[in-house]
Tab-separated table of C-alpha atoms and ligand atoms in Angstrom:
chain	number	residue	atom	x	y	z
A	19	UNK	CA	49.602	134.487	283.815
A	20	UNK	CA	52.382	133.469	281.742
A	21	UNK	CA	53.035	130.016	283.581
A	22	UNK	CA	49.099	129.399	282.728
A	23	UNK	CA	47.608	127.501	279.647
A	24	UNK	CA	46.215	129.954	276.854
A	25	UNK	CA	42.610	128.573	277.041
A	26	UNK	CA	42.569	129.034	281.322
A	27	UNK	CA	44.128	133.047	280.043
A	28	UNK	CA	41.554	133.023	277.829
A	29	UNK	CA	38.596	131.958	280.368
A	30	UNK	CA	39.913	134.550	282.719
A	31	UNK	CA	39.914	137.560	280.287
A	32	UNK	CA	36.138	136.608	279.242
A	33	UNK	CA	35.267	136.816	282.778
A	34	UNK	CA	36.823	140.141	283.440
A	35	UNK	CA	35.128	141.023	280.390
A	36	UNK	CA	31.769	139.797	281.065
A	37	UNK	CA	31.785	141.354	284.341
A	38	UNK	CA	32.772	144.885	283.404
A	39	UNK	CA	29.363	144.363	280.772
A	40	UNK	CA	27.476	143.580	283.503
A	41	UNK	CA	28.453	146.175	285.729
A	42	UNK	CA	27.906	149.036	282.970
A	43	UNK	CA	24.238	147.425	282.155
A	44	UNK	CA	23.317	147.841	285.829
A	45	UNK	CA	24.269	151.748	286.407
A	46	UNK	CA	22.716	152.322	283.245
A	47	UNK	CA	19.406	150.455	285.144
A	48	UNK	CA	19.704	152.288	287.906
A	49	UNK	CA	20.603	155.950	286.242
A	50	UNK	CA	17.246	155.018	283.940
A	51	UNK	CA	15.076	154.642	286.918
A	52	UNK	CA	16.627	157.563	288.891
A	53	UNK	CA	16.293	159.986	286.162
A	54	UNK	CA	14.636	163.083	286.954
A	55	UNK	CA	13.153	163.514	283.651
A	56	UNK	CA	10.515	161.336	284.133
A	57	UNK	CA	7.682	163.230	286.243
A	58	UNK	CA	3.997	162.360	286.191
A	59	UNK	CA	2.486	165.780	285.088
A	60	UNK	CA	-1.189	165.927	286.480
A	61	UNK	CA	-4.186	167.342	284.542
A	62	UNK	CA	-5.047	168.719	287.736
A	63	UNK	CA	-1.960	170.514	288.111
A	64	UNK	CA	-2.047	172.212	284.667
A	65	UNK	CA	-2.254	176.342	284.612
A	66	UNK	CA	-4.706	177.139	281.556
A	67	UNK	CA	-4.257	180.988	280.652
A	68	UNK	CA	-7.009	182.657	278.229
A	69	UNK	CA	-6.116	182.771	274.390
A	70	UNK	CA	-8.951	183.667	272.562
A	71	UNK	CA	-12.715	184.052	273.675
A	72	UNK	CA	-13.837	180.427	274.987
A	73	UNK	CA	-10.335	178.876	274.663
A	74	UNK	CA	-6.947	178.479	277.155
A	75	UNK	CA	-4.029	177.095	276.768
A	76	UNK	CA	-1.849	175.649	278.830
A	77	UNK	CA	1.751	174.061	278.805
A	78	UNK	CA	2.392	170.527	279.542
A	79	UNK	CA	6.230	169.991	278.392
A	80	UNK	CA	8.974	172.168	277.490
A	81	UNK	CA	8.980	175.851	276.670
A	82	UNK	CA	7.070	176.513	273.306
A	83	UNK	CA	8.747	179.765	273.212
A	84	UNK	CA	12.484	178.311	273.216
A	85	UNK	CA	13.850	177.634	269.605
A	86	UNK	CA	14.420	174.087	269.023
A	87	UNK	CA	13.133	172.479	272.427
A	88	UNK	CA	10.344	170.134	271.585
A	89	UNK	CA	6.992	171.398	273.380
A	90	UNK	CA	3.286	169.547	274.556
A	91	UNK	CA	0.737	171.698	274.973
A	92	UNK	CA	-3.037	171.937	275.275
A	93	UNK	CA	-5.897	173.936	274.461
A	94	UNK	CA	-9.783	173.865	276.009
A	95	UNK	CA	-12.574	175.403	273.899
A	96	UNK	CA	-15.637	175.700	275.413
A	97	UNK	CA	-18.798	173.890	273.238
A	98	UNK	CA	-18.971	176.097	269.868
A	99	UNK	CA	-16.052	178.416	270.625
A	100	UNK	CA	-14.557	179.358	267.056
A	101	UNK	CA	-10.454	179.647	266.157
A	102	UNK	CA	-10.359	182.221	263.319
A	103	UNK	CA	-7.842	181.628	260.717
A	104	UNK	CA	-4.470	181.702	261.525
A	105	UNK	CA	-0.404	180.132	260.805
A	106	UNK	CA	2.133	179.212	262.588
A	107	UNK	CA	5.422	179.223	261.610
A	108	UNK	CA	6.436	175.229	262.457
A	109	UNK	CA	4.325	172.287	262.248
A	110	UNK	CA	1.231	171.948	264.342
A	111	UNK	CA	0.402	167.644	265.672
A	112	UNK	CA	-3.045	167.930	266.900
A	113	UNK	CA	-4.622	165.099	269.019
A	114	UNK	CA	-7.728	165.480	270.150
A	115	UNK	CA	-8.342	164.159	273.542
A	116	UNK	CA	-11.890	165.301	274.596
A	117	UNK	CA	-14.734	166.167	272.756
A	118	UNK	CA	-15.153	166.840	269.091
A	119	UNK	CA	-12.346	169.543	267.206
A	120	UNK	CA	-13.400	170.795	263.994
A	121	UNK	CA	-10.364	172.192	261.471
A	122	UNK	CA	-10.640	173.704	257.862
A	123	UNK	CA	-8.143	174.504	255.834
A	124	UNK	CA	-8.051	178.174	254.140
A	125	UNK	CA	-7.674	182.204	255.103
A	126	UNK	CA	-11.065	182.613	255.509
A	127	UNK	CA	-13.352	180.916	258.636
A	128	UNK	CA	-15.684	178.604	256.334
A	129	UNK	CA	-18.041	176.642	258.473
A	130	UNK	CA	-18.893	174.330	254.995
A	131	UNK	CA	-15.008	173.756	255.024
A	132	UNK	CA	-14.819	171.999	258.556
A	133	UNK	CA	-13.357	168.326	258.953
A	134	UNK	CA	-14.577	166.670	262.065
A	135	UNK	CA	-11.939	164.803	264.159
A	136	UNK	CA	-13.267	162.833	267.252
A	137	UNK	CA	-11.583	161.769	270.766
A	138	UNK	CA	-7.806	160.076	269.735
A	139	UNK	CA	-7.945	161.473	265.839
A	140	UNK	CA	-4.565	162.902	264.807
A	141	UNK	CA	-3.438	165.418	262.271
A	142	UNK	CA	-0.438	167.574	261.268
A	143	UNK	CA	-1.222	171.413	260.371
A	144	UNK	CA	1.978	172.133	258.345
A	145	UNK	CA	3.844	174.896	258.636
A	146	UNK	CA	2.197	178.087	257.363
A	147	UNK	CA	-0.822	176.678	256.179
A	148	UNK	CA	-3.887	178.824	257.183
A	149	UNK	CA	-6.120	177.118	259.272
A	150	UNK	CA	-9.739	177.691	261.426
A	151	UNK	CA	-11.319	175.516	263.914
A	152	UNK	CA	-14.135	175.117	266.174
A	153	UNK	CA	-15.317	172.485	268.235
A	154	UNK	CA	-18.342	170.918	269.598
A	155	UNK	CA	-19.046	169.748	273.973
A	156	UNK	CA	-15.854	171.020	276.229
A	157	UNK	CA	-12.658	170.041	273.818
A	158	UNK	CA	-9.153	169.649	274.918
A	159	UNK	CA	-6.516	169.112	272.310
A	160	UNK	CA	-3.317	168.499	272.782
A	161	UNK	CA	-0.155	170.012	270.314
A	162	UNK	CA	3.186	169.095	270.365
A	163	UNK	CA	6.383	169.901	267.917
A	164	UNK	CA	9.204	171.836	268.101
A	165	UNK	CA	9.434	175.334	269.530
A	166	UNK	CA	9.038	178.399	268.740
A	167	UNK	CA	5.301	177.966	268.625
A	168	UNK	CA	3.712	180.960	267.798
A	169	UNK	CA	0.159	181.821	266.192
A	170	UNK	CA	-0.299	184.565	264.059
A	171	UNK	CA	-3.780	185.709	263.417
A	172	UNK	CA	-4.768	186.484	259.272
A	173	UNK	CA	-6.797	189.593	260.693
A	174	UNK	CA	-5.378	190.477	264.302
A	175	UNK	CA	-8.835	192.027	264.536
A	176	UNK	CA	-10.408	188.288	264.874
A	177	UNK	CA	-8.296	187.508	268.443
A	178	UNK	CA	-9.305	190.489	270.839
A	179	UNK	CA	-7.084	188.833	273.575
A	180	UNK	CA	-3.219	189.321	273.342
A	181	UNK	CA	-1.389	186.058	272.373
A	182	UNK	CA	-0.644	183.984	275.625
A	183	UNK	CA	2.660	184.172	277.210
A	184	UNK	CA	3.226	180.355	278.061
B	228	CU	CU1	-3.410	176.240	264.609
């Protein structure tokens, strides 16, 4: 290129430039839409395993048992089924997406301490806090957070089914 006139070196280098962008943008496209991460998961599909008396669980995304891994998943209650208190040891996101979830706050299961959250309401359970629930009609809600999510019971006596193994 030395015989050539700076600006027509110039031009040249742009377009080299401009197509090496172009190139990169499109096998990051393509690499997006080939990914196999993204997979429709079907409610139909989901395996709900017995937790407690009138409620399953069952895992949408993610192992909740790894350490670290971010983790979706859901529980069913049947109409009037009852959580007794309990902690876990990382924060619990709770959206309710059917039905009516009712959550109080304390050791002890207080029915004059329940908060009512309907169909789309949100809420964090920190970490540790004691907590009870029930809920009213069939009620799925669905938790996500970081793994390990574990629930331990204040009196193991209250949940006569053994913690499920997701
Ligand atoms: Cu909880």
């Amino acid at each position: 290129m030395r015989n050539f006139p700076l600006s027509f070196r110039f031009f040249v280098l742009s377009m080299v430039a401009a197509v090496m962008v172009w190139g990169t943008l499109q096998a990051g496209q393509t690499k997006k839409e080939e990914s196999p991460a993204h997979k429709i998961i079907h409610y139909g599909d989901l395996k709900w395993t017995p937790i407690i008396p009138g409620w399953e669980i069952a895992t949408v995304s993610g192992d909740p048992s790894k350490d670290g891994e971010p983790f979706v998943i859901r529980l069913r209650g049947a109409d009037g089924s009852k959580v007794p208190p309990h902690w876990h040891p990382t924060n619990e996101n709770v959206t309710v997406l059917k039905g009516t979830f009712l959550v109080g706050m304390g050791e002890t299961y207080d029915e004059s301490k329940l908060q009512t959250m309907n169909t789309g309401n949100f809420t964090t359970v920190p970490k540790e806090m004691r907590h009870f629930a029930n809920c009213k009609g069939e009620t799925i809600i669905q938790v996500h957070g970081m793994g390990p999510f574990k629930v331990n019971w204040v009196n193991p006596a209250d949940a006569p089914m053994p913690p499920a193994k997701p």
